[in-house]
Coordinates of C-alpha atoms in Angstrom, one line a residue:
Chain F
X1 CA 23.3 23.2 -58.4
X2 CA 20.4 21.6 -57.7
X3 CA 19.6 18.8 -55.0
X4 CA 19.2 15.4 -56.4
X5 CA 17.8 13.0 -54.3
X6 CA 19.3 10.1 -55.2
X7 CA 17.7 6.5 -54.8
X8 CA 19.8 5.6 -52.2
X9 CA 19.2 8.9 -49.8
X10 CA 15.5 7.6 -50.2
X11 CA 16.3 4.3 -48.5
X12 CA 15.1 3.8 -44.8
X13 CA 17.3 3.6 -42.1
X14 CA 18.8 0.1 -41.6
X15 CA 18.3 -0.7 -45.3
X16 CA 21.0 -3.3 -46.4
X17 CA 21.9 -4.1 -50.0
X18 CA 20.3 -7.4 -51.6
X19 CA 23.7 -8.6 -52.6
X20 CA 24.7 -8.2 -48.7
X21 CA 21.7 -9.7 -47.4
X22 CA 21.5 -12.5 -50.1
X23 CA 25.1 -13.5 -49.2
X24 CA 24.3 -14.3 -45.4
X25 CA 21.0 -15.7 -46.0
X26 CA 19.2 -18.6 -47.8
X27 CA 17.7 -15.9 -50.1
X28 CA 19.0 -15.0 -53.8
X29 CA 19.3 -11.2 -54.5
X30 CA 15.9 -11.2 -56.4
X31 CA 13.9 -12.8 -53.5
X32 CA 15.7 -10.0 -51.1
X33 CA 14.3 -7.5 -53.5
X34 CA 10.8 -9.3 -53.6
X35 CA 11.1 -9.2 -49.6
X36 CA 11.8 -5.4 -49.7
X37 CA 8.6 -4.9 -51.6
X38 CA 6.9 -6.8 -48.5
X39 CA 9.0 -5.0 -46.4
X40 CA 7.6 -1.5 -47.6
X41 CA 4.3 -2.4 -47.3
X42 CA 4.7 -3.5 -43.5
X43 CA 6.4 -0.7 -42.8
X44 CA 4.3 1.9 -43.7
X45 CA 1.0 0.3 -42.7
X46 CA 0.6 2.6 -39.8
X47 CA 3.7 5.1 -39.6
X48 CA 5.8 5.4 -43.3
X49 CA 8.7 5.5 -41.9
X50 CA 10.4 2.5 -43.5
X51 CA 10.7 0.8 -40.1
X52 CA 8.4 -1.9 -38.8
X53 CA 6.8 -0.9 -35.4
X54 CA 5.3 -3.4 -33.1
X55 CA 2.0 -2.2 -34.0
X56 CA 2.6 -2.9 -37.5
X57 CA 3.7 -6.4 -36.9
X58 CA 0.5 -7.2 -34.8
X59 CA -1.6 -5.7 -37.9
X60 CA 0.0 -7.9 -40.4
X61 CA -0.4 -11.0 -38.2
X62 CA -4.1 -10.9 -36.5
X63 CA -5.7 -7.8 -38.9
X64 CA -5.5 -5.8 -35.8
X65 CA -3.2 -3.0 -34.5
X66 CA -4.1 -3.9 -31.0
X67 CA -4.4 -7.4 -30.5
X68 CA -1.4 -8.6 -28.3
X69 CA 0.2 -12.1 -28.3
X70 CA 2.8 -13.5 -26.0
X71 CA 4.4 -15.2 -29.2
X72 CA 4.2 -12.2 -31.6
X73 CA 5.4 -10.3 -28.7
X74 CA 8.8 -12.6 -28.7
X75 CA 8.9 -13.0 -32.6
X76 CA 8.7 -9.0 -32.7
X77 CA 11.6 -8.7 -29.8
X78 CA 13.8 -11.4 -31.4
X79 CA 13.5 -9.9 -35.0
X80 CA 14.2 -6.4 -33.5
X81 CA 18.1 -7.6 -33.5
X82 CA 19.4 -4.2 -32.3
X83 CA 16.4 -3.9 -29.5
X84 CA 15.7 -0.1 -30.4
X85 CA 12.1 -0.6 -30.7
X86 CA 12.0 -1.3 -34.6
X87 CA 12.5 -3.8 -37.2
X88 CA 14.7 -2.8 -39.9
X89 CA 15.0 -4.3 -43.3
X90 CA 18.4 -6.1 -42.6
X91 CA 16.9 -7.6 -39.4
X92 CA 13.7 -8.5 -41.5
X93 CA 15.3 -10.2 -44.0
X94 CA 17.9 -12.0 -41.9
X95 CA 15.5 -13.0 -39.4
X96 CA 13.3 -14.2 -42.0
X97 CA 15.7 -16.1 -43.4
X98 CA 15.9 -18.6 -40.6
X99 CA 12.1 -19.6 -41.5
X100 CA 13.6 -20.6 -45.0
X101 CA 13.2 -24.0 -45.9
X102 CA 16.9 -24.5 -46.9
X103 CA 18.2 -22.3 -44.0
X104 CA 19.7 -24.7 -41.4
X105 CA 18.1 -26.7 -38.7
X106 CA 20.7 -25.8 -36.2
X107 CA 19.6 -22.1 -36.7
X108 CA 16.0 -23.0 -36.5
X109 CA 16.3 -24.8 -33.3
X110 CA 18.2 -22.3 -31.8
X111 CA 15.6 -19.7 -32.7
X112 CA 12.5 -21.5 -31.1
X113 CA 14.6 -21.7 -27.8
X114 CA 15.3 -18.1 -27.9
X115 CA 11.7 -17.7 -28.5
X116 CA 10.7 -20.0 -25.7
X117 CA 13.2 -18.5 -23.1
X118 CA 11.1 -15.9 -22.3
X119 CA 13.1 -13.6 -20.1
X120 CA 16.2 -14.6 -21.9
X121 CA 18.4 -16.4 -19.3
X122 CA 19.5 -19.0 -21.4
X123 CA 17.5 -21.8 -20.4
X124 CA 13.7 -22.4 -20.8
X125 CA 12.6 -22.3 -16.8
X126 CA 9.4 -24.4 -15.4
X127 CA 7.5 -20.8 -14.9
X128 CA 8.4 -19.8 -18.5
X129 CA 6.5 -22.9 -20.0
X130 CA 3.8 -22.8 -17.5
X131 CA 3.5 -19.0 -18.5
X132 CA 3.5 -19.9 -22.1
X133 CA 0.7 -22.6 -21.7
X134 CA -1.5 -20.2 -19.9
X135 CA -0.7 -17.4 -22.5
X136 CA -2.0 -20.1 -25.5
X137 CA -5.2 -21.6 -23.4
X138 CA -6.2 -17.9 -22.7
X139 CA -5.8 -16.9 -26.8
X140 CA -8.0 -19.8 -27.5
X141 CA -10.4 -19.8 -24.4
X142 CA -9.7 -23.2 -23.3
X143 CA -9.9 -23.7 -19.6
X144 CA -8.1 -26.3 -17.8
X145 CA -7.3 -26.6 -14.4
X146 CA -4.2 -25.3 -12.8
X147 CA -3.3 -29.1 -11.7
X148 CA -4.0 -30.3 -15.1
X149 CA -1.8 -27.1 -16.5
X150 CA 1.1 -28.4 -14.0
X151 CA 1.1 -31.9 -14.7
X152 CA 1.6 -31.0 -18.5
X153 CA 4.5 -28.7 -17.6
X154 CA 5.8 -31.0 -15.3
X155 CA 5.5 -34.4 -17.7
X156 CA 7.2 -32.2 -20.4
X157 CA 10.2 -31.0 -18.0
X158 CA 10.9 -34.6 -16.9
X159 CA 11.3 -35.7 -20.8
X160 CA 13.6 -32.4 -21.5
X161 CA 15.1 -31.5 -18.4
X162 CA 17.9 -34.5 -18.7
X163 CA 20.1 -32.9 -16.2
X164 CA 17.1 -32.5 -13.9
X165 CA 18.1 -29.3 -12.9
X166 CA 14.6 -27.9 -12.7
X167 CA 15.6 -25.8 -16.3
X168 CA 16.3 -26.9 -19.9
X169 CA 19.6 -25.6 -21.5
X170 CA 20.2 -25.5 -25.4
X171 CA 21.8 -28.7 -25.2
X172 CA 19.1 -30.5 -23.3
X173 CA 16.3 -28.4 -26.1
X174 CA 18.3 -29.4 -28.9
X175 CA 18.3 -33.1 -27.6
X176 CA 14.5 -33.2 -27.1
X177 CA 13.8 -31.3 -30.8
X178 CA 15.7 -34.2 -32.3
X179 CA 13.3 -36.9 -30.7
X180 CA 10.4 -34.5 -31.2
X181 CA 10.8 -32.9 -34.6
X182 CA 7.2 -31.6 -35.4
X183 CA 8.5 -29.5 -32.5
X184 CA 9.9 -27.1 -35.1
X185 CA 7.5 -27.3 -37.9
X186 CA 6.3 -24.1 -37.5
X187 CA 10.4 -22.5 -38.0
X188 CA 9.5 -23.2 -41.9
X189 CA 7.7 -21.1 -43.9
X190 CA 7.3 -23.0 -47.3
X191 CA 5.9 -19.8 -48.7
X192 CA 9.3 -18.0 -48.7
X193 CA 10.2 -20.2 -51.7
X194 CA 7.8 -18.8 -53.8
X195 CA 8.5 -15.2 -52.5
X196 CA 9.4 -13.9 -56.1
X197 CA 6.0 -14.8 -57.6
X198 CA 3.7 -13.2 -54.5
X199 CA 5.8 -10.0 -55.0
X200 CA 6.9 -9.8 -58.5
X201 CA 7.1 -6.2 -58.8
X202 CA 10.6 -5.6 -58.5
X203 CA 11.4 -7.1 -61.8
X204 CA 10.9 -4.1 -63.4
X205 CA 12.9 -2.2 -60.9
X206 CA 15.8 -4.8 -60.1
X207 CA 19.3 -3.4 -60.5
X208 CA 21.4 -6.8 -59.7
X209 CA 21.8 -9.6 -61.5
X210 CA 21.4 -12.7 -59.5
X211 CA 24.5 -14.6 -59.9
X212 CA 22.5 -18.2 -59.2
Chain Z
X1 CA -4.1 -38.8 -23.1
X2 CA -3.5 -35.9 -21.5
X3 CA -0.6 -37.0 -19.5
X4 CA 1.7 -38.0 -22.6
X5 CA 0.8 -34.3 -24.0
X6 CA 3.9 -32.2 -24.5
X7 CA 3.4 -28.7 -23.4
X8 CA 6.1 -27.5 -26.4
X9 CA 3.7 -29.4 -28.8
X10 CA 0.8 -27.8 -27.5
X11 CA 2.4 -24.1 -27.8
X12 CA 4.0 -24.7 -31.4
X13 CA 0.4 -25.7 -32.7
X14 CA -1.5 -23.0 -31.1
X15 CA 0.6 -20.0 -31.0
X16 CA -2.5 -18.2 -32.0
X17 CA -0.7 -17.0 -35.9
X18 CA 1.1 -17.8 -38.4
X19 CA 3.9 -15.7 -40.1
X20 CA 2.6 -16.8 -43.3
X21 CA -0.2 -13.9 -42.3
X22 CA 2.9 -11.3 -43.1
X23 CA 2.4 -12.3 -47.0
X24 CA -1.2 -12.1 -47.3
X25 CA -1.9 -9.2 -49.6

């Protein structure tokens, strides 16, 4: 009796069936299969193990594996739901699903809140907001005085922290976003609607018919 | 109008990358 490698045995750890992922996200089965093509590419760019490592995400975002960025680090941490240092396929699809144009706005608002809640305390705190402004200024080589930055952070807090307890909770954040909807503009990737056009190779290998 | 600037607006506009880059070939 020989040893036969089935298609399933070649699937990386964390692989989940497209039908399951399509049922839980705004993607169709075909789109999940197209995302698998993208995932395979990203997850083999440095270490070919079928998992996206932080350096691989950095390489894809910046064309540079060593380029660090506070927000890219936060994105990685949020995609890495199991917190095991890598992004698995299921985590990748579920997280990208939040950025789909058809995903619920509530999910986008909650994701952005978690992105900005740097220390995961359940609140966006004054120090965290200042740290994020400093990080993006550093990134863009812009120089602003500390006083000026604190004025911006104070003003934002006076608008968003309606309870006045020095921190922004999810409820206050939802209210603030409803008044400033442009704040979650970066939580939608229109490109995700055309994902099957970008990665069409799934068409010849697809095993499952879309139900839609 | 610096004082009317919203820190989150600043962050969301200039976070330094776009996830769209993931789809570049």
